[in-house]
Amino acid sequence: MNNIRKFPKISLIFLAIVFLWIKTYISYNVSFSITIDNAMQAFILFINPLSFLMLIFGVAMFIKKENIRNIYIIVVSIFSTFVLFANMAFYRFFNDFITLPILFQTSNFGDLGGSAMETIYWSDTLYFMDILVLIAIAKFKPSFIGYSKPSKIKKSTYFLVTSAVFFFNFSLAESERPELLTRTFDREMLVKNIGVYNYHLYDIYLQTKQSTQRALADSSEMVNVNNFVKAKKVEPSSDMNAIAEGRNIILVELESVQEFVINNEMNGEVITPFLNELTNHPDTMYFDNFYHQTEQGKTSDAEFLLDNSLYPLPRGAVFFTHSGNEYQTLTKSLNAEGYYTASMHANSKSFWNRDIIYDNFGYDRFYSLPDYTVGEGQAVNWGMKDIPFIEQSVEHMKEIEQPFFSKLITLTNHHPFYLDEEDKFIEEFDSNSGTLNRYFQTVRYTDEAIKVLFENLKESGLYENSIIIMYGDHYGISENHNTAMSKYLEKEITPFETAQLQRVPLFIHIPESGVGGVNHSLVGQIDLKPTIENIMGINESDNSIQFGQDIFSENQDQFVILRDGRFISKDLVYAGQTCWDKETGESTDIEACKPYIERAKEELANNDKIIYGDLLRFYDLKSGNLKEPKSSEPKLEENINLK
Ligand code: GP9
Ligand code: MN
């Protein structure tokens, strides 16, 4: 017995830190695909959970009562494990880390249903094992566990070491990645360098900063933003001006449909027969270099781009975080032209905060789940199947007054891409990714739904007097499936290829117009609003604060900026911090990309200024001037003419 006592006793605090440290490190390697390029990065990854864990568990030393101290240690373990686990489940689905605004979107998490279950496995219960061990130790108090009240000196030394670990970690990270914290684009880089827990602290800090930003923003910031926007303006195409004036607009956001499936086959089977035919239709303009520019807000980001010709945010979903801002939307300009405006989507109305923001955007009506009858066998995966959704949406369109703008959002082709047997028109693909294998089938199903849309529109008599615009909202296959994608595309998926895979199809179909052809222009979702306004003969764009350009304009920039700072120009692609030669697909001298990198940064920064500062509240769209300050506000010396 005496011999055993000679061993120093282990405190529960120490054990809890070690358990979580090991667990976090294992999950970095097993659950997140964090790329490590050198030994230094591997070392930083290893030590990065430590400073936070030492700090948060160290607090236990100030708790005198043993029971309360143990409860604190266990609660902190559960909480930290939950943070880790939530990130892991989220990462499997979105290939990204959680940010605070996303966490508050509980209404969305509730609806994730099948997708959430897909991302959680039985083996995940292992993540909580150490907590059981801690509880058992706290209860049964085995003899090797002990705790002697630390002296003041010991406590001070402990926290000194903790901050030393933090600064050591931070300086290594800073030498590895200069300006780490000023570049908030890349969450993976943050987690890799400062650890998943510190990353969340940083995120909380950023969010707080955001709320302050609006409060502090003032109208003078609008002057610079406006100069930038005006310099970007191009004359819209006169050939296309008012070509669809007065027609109904039927716009379809095609859930997760990427460009690579169009005019392509999978194991000898055509994936999108109807859409393929449409690309050759004499009344269709098809764009094969059209990029999505969405971020964490996915479908809602695509909607945001459409209505505002502004970029969504680098983090969180702008539909949630800035739903109260003032916006100058496409919907509002259509309302002003006497259009009835409706969004149609058979999901609960609060998903992505749509019910709130649609009101703000000016939609007259939102046809959401209660406006649809989902019969037996008519739901799969995330909800109502596309075919009955389309059929009933056309019925709604028959009822509403013309001219109308109806935006339909499909749903069946959504991760995890499940289908009922009777809706499978083609076989699965055969790769190591069930997700990609099933994707082809659900895309094929959506293609069938679009065929039904055209048939029903023709039957209803709405077809001739409408314009049909369709585009993919964002990618469906994330980088997690690169091995499978590489098998399908028969090439290595480099960051260059990944950037190119952000193309989604865009169709502009004007029945009996004779305006058609395949267009290779480099364009993106940001360009939809000015393009649609020009086609419809609306001149609202003249003063609009927007970053897009008319797709048909001869002076189009041919430069697409993705939301995370990647870009695609005529000759270059910037992706994965590497400059790529577009023709060869090989990396090239970064110097060639530098001016464009700056340009993209400036554009995104101006965009974010508008959203964070809610700057459009200071701007009068009609006059293109700053709004007259309210009499209660101090008057500017002179009203700055922004033109
Ligand atoms: C939800 C649907 C899908 O209503 O739009 O959203 P996503 O997950 O693609 O953003
Ligand atoms: Mn979507």
Short mmCIF file of N, CA, C and O and ligand atoms in Angstrom, two decimals, residues 253-256 298-300 352 409-410 414 473-474, ligand 2:
data_model
loop_
_atom_site.label_atom_id
_atom_site.label_comp_id
_atom_site.label_asym_id
_atom_site.label_seq_id
_atom_site.Cartn_x
_atom_site.Cartn_y
_atom_site.Cartn_z
N GLU A 253 -35.33 27.50 -59.80
CA GLU A 253 -34.02 27.19 -59.21
C GLU A 253 -33.94 25.68 -59.10
O GLU A 253 -34.73 25.08 -58.37
N LEU A 254 -33.00 25.12 -59.83
CA LEU A 254 -32.88 23.66 -59.88
C LEU A 254 -31.97 23.18 -58.76
O LEU A 254 -30.75 23.42 -58.80
N GLU A 255 -32.53 22.55 -57.76
CA GLU A 255 -31.77 22.14 -56.60
C GLU A 255 -30.54 21.30 -56.98
O GLU A 255 -30.68 20.27 -57.65
N SER A 256 -29.38 21.77 -56.58
CA SER A 256 -28.11 21.04 -56.70
C SER A 256 -27.75 20.54 -58.10
O SER A 256 -26.92 19.64 -58.23
N LYS A 298 -26.40 28.33 -49.06
CA LYS A 298 -26.84 27.43 -50.13
C LYS A 298 -28.01 27.98 -50.96
O LYS A 298 -27.86 29.01 -51.59
N THR A 299 -29.15 27.28 -50.96
CA THR A 299 -30.28 27.69 -51.80
C THR A 299 -30.63 29.16 -51.55
O THR A 299 -30.89 29.92 -52.48
N SER A 300 -30.64 29.54 -50.27
CA SER A 300 -31.06 30.91 -49.95
C SER A 300 -30.04 31.92 -50.49
O SER A 300 -30.41 33.02 -50.90
N TRP A 352 -34.77 28.61 -43.95
CA TRP A 352 -33.92 29.71 -44.42
C TRP A 352 -34.55 31.07 -44.14
O TRP A 352 -34.22 32.05 -44.82
N ILE A 409 -38.78 26.55 -56.60
CA ILE A 409 -37.53 25.95 -56.10
C ILE A 409 -37.75 24.45 -55.94
O ILE A 409 -38.60 24.02 -55.16
N THR A 410 -37.00 23.67 -56.70
CA THR A 410 -37.19 22.21 -56.64
C THR A 410 -36.46 21.66 -55.41
O THR A 410 -35.68 22.35 -54.76
N HIS A 414 -31.72 16.68 -53.78
CA HIS A 414 -31.00 17.23 -52.63
C HIS A 414 -30.32 16.09 -51.90
O HIS A 414 -30.86 15.00 -51.80
N ASP A 473 -28.81 25.93 -58.36
CA ASP A 473 -28.59 26.86 -57.25
C ASP A 473 -27.16 26.79 -56.70
O ASP A 473 -26.58 27.79 -56.31
N HIS A 474 -26.58 25.58 -56.67
CA HIS A 474 -25.22 25.40 -56.13
C HIS A 474 -24.79 23.98 -56.41
O HIS A 474 -25.56 23.20 -56.95
MN MN B 2 -30.21 24.04 -52.59
#
